[in-house]
Amino acid sequence: MAQLTRTIALATTASLAFGAAAQAQTLLRLNHNNPADHPTHISMEFMGERFAELTDNAYRIQVFPNAQLGTQRESMELVQNCALEMARSNAAELEAFEPLYSAINLPFIFASEDHFFEVIDGEVGQTILNASADKGFLGVSFLTEGARSFYGDRPINSPADLAGVNVRVQPSPSAIRMVELLGGNPTPIDWGELYSALQQGVVNMAENNPTALTTARHGEVADYFSLNEHTIIPSVVVISSCAWNDMSEEHQQALRTAALESQAFHRESWDAIAQASLDTAQAEMGVTINTVEKGPFIEAVLPMHEEVAAQSPELAALIDSIKALAD
């Protein structure tokens, strides 16, 4: 943590120096844990460019890839403490900071990809993004990362194939409970340690979208990718309440506009990128892609919907709203 503090301090010093040179331009640092060639990084760069344009260069967003300013958890805590302006996390980890995110983390809550986009693009999505305003941060956009599936040293064709298997999960109650209901042993491991964990057999399986096979090179240490598509968990770009409150209403609206435009930009490119990852993993990395009958998986995890709804009236209402949009 001392090293992380020094890194943040150096970034802050660089930010101040840049601001002086750019005639009081405000620099917002945005940290995330993906590489610079990942689609989310490219989309966040797009957002930064649009935000600069819409504010006549009053603001600049500098995107830090590869967890340069901390892990997802660390960067969220820094955002809450006003030590970092922005971060990209995901809905799974954010439920520890704002419970309403757990509604969109439920397995098979979305009937289709179109249903997912209707939720995040509309009033329900905005409700979730705004819900954390009293917790030190606000969400500004969702960036789809497609459906998540299981991958590792064996094909997963039914829940029975997960019985007793160590499965890496994010530090998310929803992810842990899902794997428990499917019969596996949920094992929270930091993203940066997952490659070696798969390689050394610390875990047999992980779950993520297809780009994990290529951008994180997990296809080098995973033999199978099983398309059961249990969840669609988006990335979320957040801003600290301090940075947000320092903006004028005009600049806040400009950031909202830039964020929504980046959300649409990202959506247009994602499907092709995910398919390209599957093709590359299969052709160049030797990963076997297998399709899955989803019915048994859906049946096994449906109790989660009632369990999460029982946590609060707000969550119950949100889950009902999401399901209503499927119609």
Coordinates of C-alpha atoms in Angstrom, one line a residue:
M1 CA 0.0 0.0 0.0
A2 CA 3.0 2.3 0.6
Q3 CA 4.1 1.8 -3.0
L4 CA 0.6 2.4 -4.2
T5 CA 0.5 5.7 -2.2
R6 CA 3.8 6.8 -3.8
T7 CA 2.5 5.9 -7.3
I8 CA -0.6 8.0 -6.7
A9 CA 1.4 10.9 -5.3
L10 CA 3.6 10.8 -8.4
A11 CA 0.6 10.8 -10.7
T12 CA -0.9 13.7 -8.7
T13 CA 2.3 15.7 -9.1
A14 CA 2.3 15.0 -12.9
S15 CA -1.3 16.0 -13.0
L16 CA -0.6 19.3 -11.3
A17 CA 2.3 20.0 -13.6
F18 CA 0.3 19.2 -16.7
G19 CA -2.6 21.4 -15.4
A20 CA -0.3 24.4 -15.1
A21 CA 1.1 23.8 -18.5
A22 CA -2.3 23.5 -20.0
Q23 CA -3.7 26.8 -18.7
A24 CA -5.6 25.4 -15.7
Q25 CA -7.0 22.4 -17.6
T26 CA -8.4 19.9 -15.1
L27 CA -7.0 16.4 -15.4
L28 CA -9.1 13.4 -14.3
R29 CA -7.2 10.2 -13.8
L30 CA -9.1 7.0 -14.7
N31 CA -7.6 3.7 -13.5
H32 CA -8.5 0.2 -14.7
N33 CA -6.9 -3.3 -14.8
N34 CA -7.1 -4.2 -18.5
P35 CA -4.3 -3.7 -21.1
A36 CA -4.1 -0.7 -23.3
D37 CA -5.4 -2.7 -26.3
H38 CA -8.5 -3.9 -24.5
P39 CA -11.8 -2.6 -25.9
T40 CA -12.8 -1.0 -22.6
H41 CA -9.5 1.1 -22.6
I42 CA -10.2 2.2 -26.2
S43 CA -13.8 3.2 -25.3
M44 CA -12.7 5.1 -22.3
E45 CA -10.1 7.0 -24.4
F46 CA -13.0 7.8 -26.7
M47 CA -15.0 9.1 -23.8
G48 CA -12.1 11.3 -22.7
E49 CA -11.6 12.8 -26.2
R50 CA -15.3 13.6 -26.4
F51 CA -15.4 15.1 -22.9
A52 CA -12.5 17.4 -23.8
E53 CA -14.3 18.5 -27.0
L54 CA -17.5 19.2 -25.2
T55 CA -15.8 21.3 -22.5
D56 CA -13.5 23.2 -24.9
N57 CA -10.6 21.4 -23.3
A58 CA -11.4 22.5 -19.8
Y59 CA -11.0 18.8 -18.8
R60 CA -8.8 16.0 -19.9
I61 CA -9.2 12.3 -18.9
Q62 CA -6.0 10.3 -18.6
V63 CA -6.6 6.6 -18.7
F64 CA -4.2 4.4 -16.8
P65 CA -4.3 0.7 -17.9
N66 CA -2.9 -2.4 -16.3
A67 CA -3.9 -1.4 -12.7
Q68 CA -1.1 1.2 -12.6
L69 CA -2.8 3.1 -9.9
G70 CA -4.1 0.1 -8.0
T71 CA -6.3 -3.0 -8.3
Q72 CA -10.0 -2.6 -8.9
R73 CA -10.7 -2.7 -5.2
E74 CA -8.0 -0.3 -4.3
S75 CA -8.9 2.2 -7.0
M76 CA -12.6 2.1 -5.9
E77 CA -11.5 2.9 -2.3
L78 CA -9.2 5.7 -3.6
V79 CA -12.2 7.1 -5.6
Q80 CA -14.4 7.0 -2.5
N81 CA -11.6 8.8 -0.5
C82 CA -11.2 11.5 -3.2
A83 CA -7.6 10.4 -3.8
L84 CA -8.4 9.3 -7.4
E85 CA -10.9 11.0 -9.7
M86 CA -12.2 8.1 -11.8
A87 CA -12.0 4.3 -12.1
R88 CA -13.4 1.5 -14.2
S89 CA -14.6 -1.5 -12.1
N90 CA -17.4 -3.9 -12.9
A91 CA -20.9 -4.6 -11.6
A92 CA -19.8 -7.7 -9.7
E93 CA -17.2 -6.0 -7.6
L94 CA -19.4 -2.8 -7.2
E95 CA -22.1 -4.7 -5.3
A96 CA -19.8 -4.5 -2.3
F97 CA -20.0 -0.7 -2.5
E98 CA -23.6 -0.4 -3.7
P99 CA -26.1 -3.3 -3.3
L100 CA -28.3 -2.3 -6.2
Y101 CA -25.6 -3.5 -8.6
S102 CA -26.4 -7.1 -7.5
A103 CA -29.6 -7.0 -9.5
I104 CA -27.8 -7.0 -12.8
N105 CA -25.3 -9.6 -11.6
L106 CA -27.9 -12.3 -11.3
P107 CA -27.3 -15.2 -13.6
F108 CA -29.8 -15.4 -16.5
I109 CA -31.5 -12.2 -15.4
F110 CA -31.3 -11.0 -19.1
A111 CA -33.4 -12.8 -21.6
S112 CA -31.2 -11.6 -24.5
E113 CA -28.5 -9.1 -25.4
D114 CA -31.2 -6.7 -26.5
H115 CA -32.9 -6.9 -23.1
F116 CA -29.5 -6.2 -21.4
F117 CA -29.0 -3.1 -23.5
E118 CA -32.6 -1.9 -22.9
V119 CA -31.9 -2.1 -19.2
I120 CA -28.5 -0.3 -19.1
D121 CA -29.5 2.4 -21.6
G122 CA -32.7 3.3 -19.9
E123 CA -34.1 4.5 -16.6
V124 CA -33.2 1.3 -14.7
G125 CA -29.6 1.7 -15.6
Q126 CA -29.5 5.3 -14.6
T127 CA -31.1 4.5 -11.3
I128 CA -28.3 2.0 -10.5
L129 CA -25.5 4.5 -11.6
N130 CA -27.0 7.2 -9.4
A131 CA -27.6 5.0 -6.4
S132 CA -24.1 5.4 -4.9
A133 CA -24.1 9.2 -4.8
D134 CA -24.1 9.1 -1.0
K135 CA -21.3 6.5 -0.9
G136 CA -18.5 8.7 -2.4
F137 CA -19.0 8.0 -6.1
L138 CA -21.4 8.0 -9.1
G139 CA -21.5 5.7 -12.1
V140 CA -21.3 7.5 -15.5
S141 CA -21.5 4.6 -18.0
F142 CA -21.9 0.9 -18.5
L143 CA -19.5 -0.8 -21.0
T144 CA -20.7 -4.2 -22.1
E145 CA -18.3 -7.1 -21.7
G146 CA -20.7 -9.6 -23.2
A147 CA -21.8 -12.8 -21.7
R148 CA -19.5 -14.7 -19.3
S149 CA -18.9 -18.4 -19.6
F150 CA -16.7 -21.1 -17.9
Y151 CA -13.3 -21.9 -19.2
G152 CA -10.4 -24.1 -18.0
D153 CA -9.0 -27.6 -18.1
R154 CA -12.3 -29.4 -18.9
P155 CA -15.5 -28.8 -20.9
I156 CA -18.5 -27.8 -18.8
N157 CA -21.7 -29.2 -20.4
S158 CA -23.9 -29.4 -17.3
P159 CA -23.7 -28.3 -13.6
A160 CA -22.6 -31.8 -12.7
D161 CA -19.3 -31.1 -14.5
L162 CA -18.6 -28.4 -11.9
A163 CA -19.1 -30.6 -8.9
G164 CA -16.1 -30.1 -6.5
V165 CA -14.2 -28.0 -9.0
N166 CA -12.2 -25.0 -7.9
V167 CA -13.6 -22.0 -9.9
R168 CA -12.0 -18.6 -9.8
V169 CA -14.6 -15.9 -9.1
Q170 CA -14.5 -12.2 -8.5
P171 CA -14.9 -11.1 -4.9
S172 CA -18.6 -10.8 -5.4
P173 CA -21.3 -12.4 -3.2
S174 CA -23.4 -13.0 -6.4
A175 CA -20.5 -14.8 -8.2
I176 CA -19.7 -16.9 -5.1
R177 CA -23.3 -17.9 -4.6
M178 CA -23.8 -18.8 -8.3
V179 CA -20.9 -21.2 -8.3
E180 CA -22.0 -22.7 -5.0
L181 CA -25.5 -23.4 -6.5
L182 CA -23.8 -25.0 -9.6
G183 CA -21.8 -27.3 -7.3
G184 CA -18.4 -25.8 -7.7
N185 CA -15.9 -24.4 -5.1
P186 CA -15.8 -20.6 -5.6
T187 CA -12.3 -19.3 -5.2
P188 CA -11.8 -15.5 -5.2
I189 CA -8.5 -14.6 -6.9
D190 CA -7.3 -11.3 -8.1
W191 CA -7.4 -10.8 -11.8
G192 CA -3.7 -10.2 -12.1
E193 CA -3.0 -13.6 -10.4
L194 CA -5.4 -15.7 -12.4
Y195 CA -3.1 -16.7 -15.3
S196 CA -0.6 -18.3 -12.9
A197 CA -3.4 -19.8 -10.8
L198 CA -4.8 -21.6 -13.9
Q199 CA -1.3 -22.6 -15.0
Q200 CA -0.4 -24.1 -11.7
G201 CA -3.8 -25.7 -11.0
V202 CA -4.7 -23.6 -8.0
V203 CA -8.0 -23.3 -9.8
N204 CA -9.3 -25.6 -12.5
M205 CA -11.8 -23.1 -14.0
A206 CA -12.6 -19.4 -14.4
E207 CA -15.5 -17.5 -15.8
N208 CA -15.4 -14.5 -18.1
N209 CA -16.1 -13.2 -21.6
P210 CA -14.1 -14.5 -24.6
T211 CA -11.6 -11.6 -24.6
A212 CA -10.0 -13.1 -21.5
L213 CA -8.6 -15.8 -23.7
T214 CA -6.7 -13.4 -25.8
T215 CA -6.1 -10.0 -24.1
A216 CA -5.1 -11.7 -20.8
R217 CA -3.6 -14.8 -22.7
H218 CA -5.7 -17.2 -20.7
G219 CA -6.1 -19.3 -23.8
E220 CA -2.5 -20.4 -23.2
V221 CA -3.5 -22.1 -20.0
A222 CA -7.1 -23.1 -20.7
D223 CA -8.1 -26.0 -22.9
Y224 CA -11.9 -25.4 -23.1
F225 CA -14.3 -22.5 -23.3
S226 CA -17.9 -23.6 -22.6
L227 CA -20.6 -21.2 -23.9
N228 CA -23.1 -21.4 -21.1
E229 CA -23.3 -17.6 -21.0
H230 CA -24.6 -17.4 -17.4
T231 CA -24.2 -13.6 -16.8
I232 CA -23.8 -10.4 -18.7
I233 CA -21.8 -8.2 -16.3
P234 CA -20.8 -4.8 -17.6
S235 CA -17.8 -2.7 -16.7
V236 CA -18.8 0.5 -15.0
V237 CA -17.0 3.8 -15.2
V238 CA -17.3 5.8 -12.0
I239 CA -16.3 9.2 -10.8
S240 CA -15.6 10.4 -7.2
S241 CA -18.3 12.5 -5.6
C242 CA -15.6 15.1 -5.0
A243 CA -14.6 15.4 -8.6
W244 CA -18.2 15.4 -9.7
N245 CA -19.3 18.1 -7.2
D246 CA -16.4 20.3 -8.3
M247 CA -17.9 20.4 -11.8
S248 CA -20.4 22.9 -13.1
E249 CA -23.8 21.5 -14.1
E250 CA -22.8 22.2 -17.7
H251 CA -19.6 20.1 -17.3
Q252 CA -21.5 17.4 -15.5
Q253 CA -23.9 17.1 -18.4
A254 CA -20.9 17.1 -20.8
L255 CA -19.5 14.1 -19.0
R256 CA -22.8 12.3 -19.0
T257 CA -23.0 12.9 -22.8
A258 CA -19.5 11.8 -23.5
A259 CA -20.0 8.7 -21.3
L260 CA -23.2 7.7 -23.1
E261 CA -21.6 8.2 -26.5
S262 CA -18.7 6.0 -25.4
Q263 CA -21.3 3.4 -24.2
A264 CA -22.8 3.3 -27.7
F265 CA -19.3 3.3 -29.4
H266 CA -18.3 0.4 -27.3
R267 CA -21.5 -1.6 -28.0
E268 CA -21.0 -1.3 -31.7
S269 CA -17.5 -2.9 -31.6
W270 CA -17.9 -5.5 -28.9
D271 CA -19.6 -8.4 -30.6
A272 CA -17.0 -8.5 -33.4
I273 CA -14.2 -8.3 -30.9
A274 CA -15.6 -11.1 -28.8
Q275 CA -16.1 -13.3 -31.9
A276 CA -12.6 -12.6 -33.0
S277 CA -11.2 -13.6 -29.6
L278 CA -13.0 -17.0 -29.9
D279 CA -11.7 -17.5 -33.4
T280 CA -8.1 -16.6 -32.4
A281 CA -8.3 -18.8 -29.3
Q282 CA -9.5 -21.7 -31.3
A283 CA -7.2 -21.4 -34.3
E284 CA -4.0 -20.1 -32.7
M285 CA -4.2 -21.2 -29.0
G286 CA -5.7 -24.6 -29.3
V287 CA -8.8 -23.8 -27.2
T288 CA -11.9 -26.0 -27.8
I289 CA -15.1 -24.1 -27.9
N290 CA -18.2 -26.1 -26.9
T291 CA -21.8 -25.0 -26.9
V292 CA -24.0 -25.8 -23.9
E293 CA -27.6 -26.6 -23.1
K294 CA -28.5 -23.8 -20.8
G295 CA -31.7 -25.2 -19.2
P296 CA -30.0 -27.1 -16.3
F297 CA -27.8 -24.1 -15.5
I298 CA -30.9 -21.8 -15.4
E299 CA -32.8 -24.2 -13.1
A300 CA -29.9 -24.5 -10.7
V301 CA -29.4 -20.8 -10.1
L302 CA -32.9 -19.5 -10.2
P303 CA -33.1 -19.5 -6.3
M304 CA -30.7 -16.6 -6.4
H305 CA -33.3 -14.3 -7.9
E306 CA -35.6 -14.7 -4.8
E307 CA -32.6 -14.6 -2.4
V308 CA -31.4 -11.2 -3.7
A309 CA -34.9 -9.8 -4.0
A310 CA -35.4 -10.6 -0.3
Q311 CA -32.5 -8.4 0.7
S312 CA -34.4 -5.2 0.3
P313 CA -37.6 -3.7 -1.2
E314 CA -35.5 -1.6 -3.5
L315 CA -33.7 -4.6 -4.9
A316 CA -37.0 -6.5 -5.3
A317 CA -38.5 -3.6 -7.2
L318 CA -35.4 -3.3 -9.4
I319 CA -35.4 -7.0 -10.3
D320 CA -39.1 -6.8 -11.2
S321 CA -38.4 -3.7 -13.4
I322 CA -35.6 -5.6 -15.2
K323 CA -37.8 -8.6 -15.8
A324 CA -40.7 -6.5 -17.0
L325 CA -38.5 -5.0 -19.7
A326 CA -37.9 -8.5 -21.2
D327 CA -41.5 -8.5 -22.3

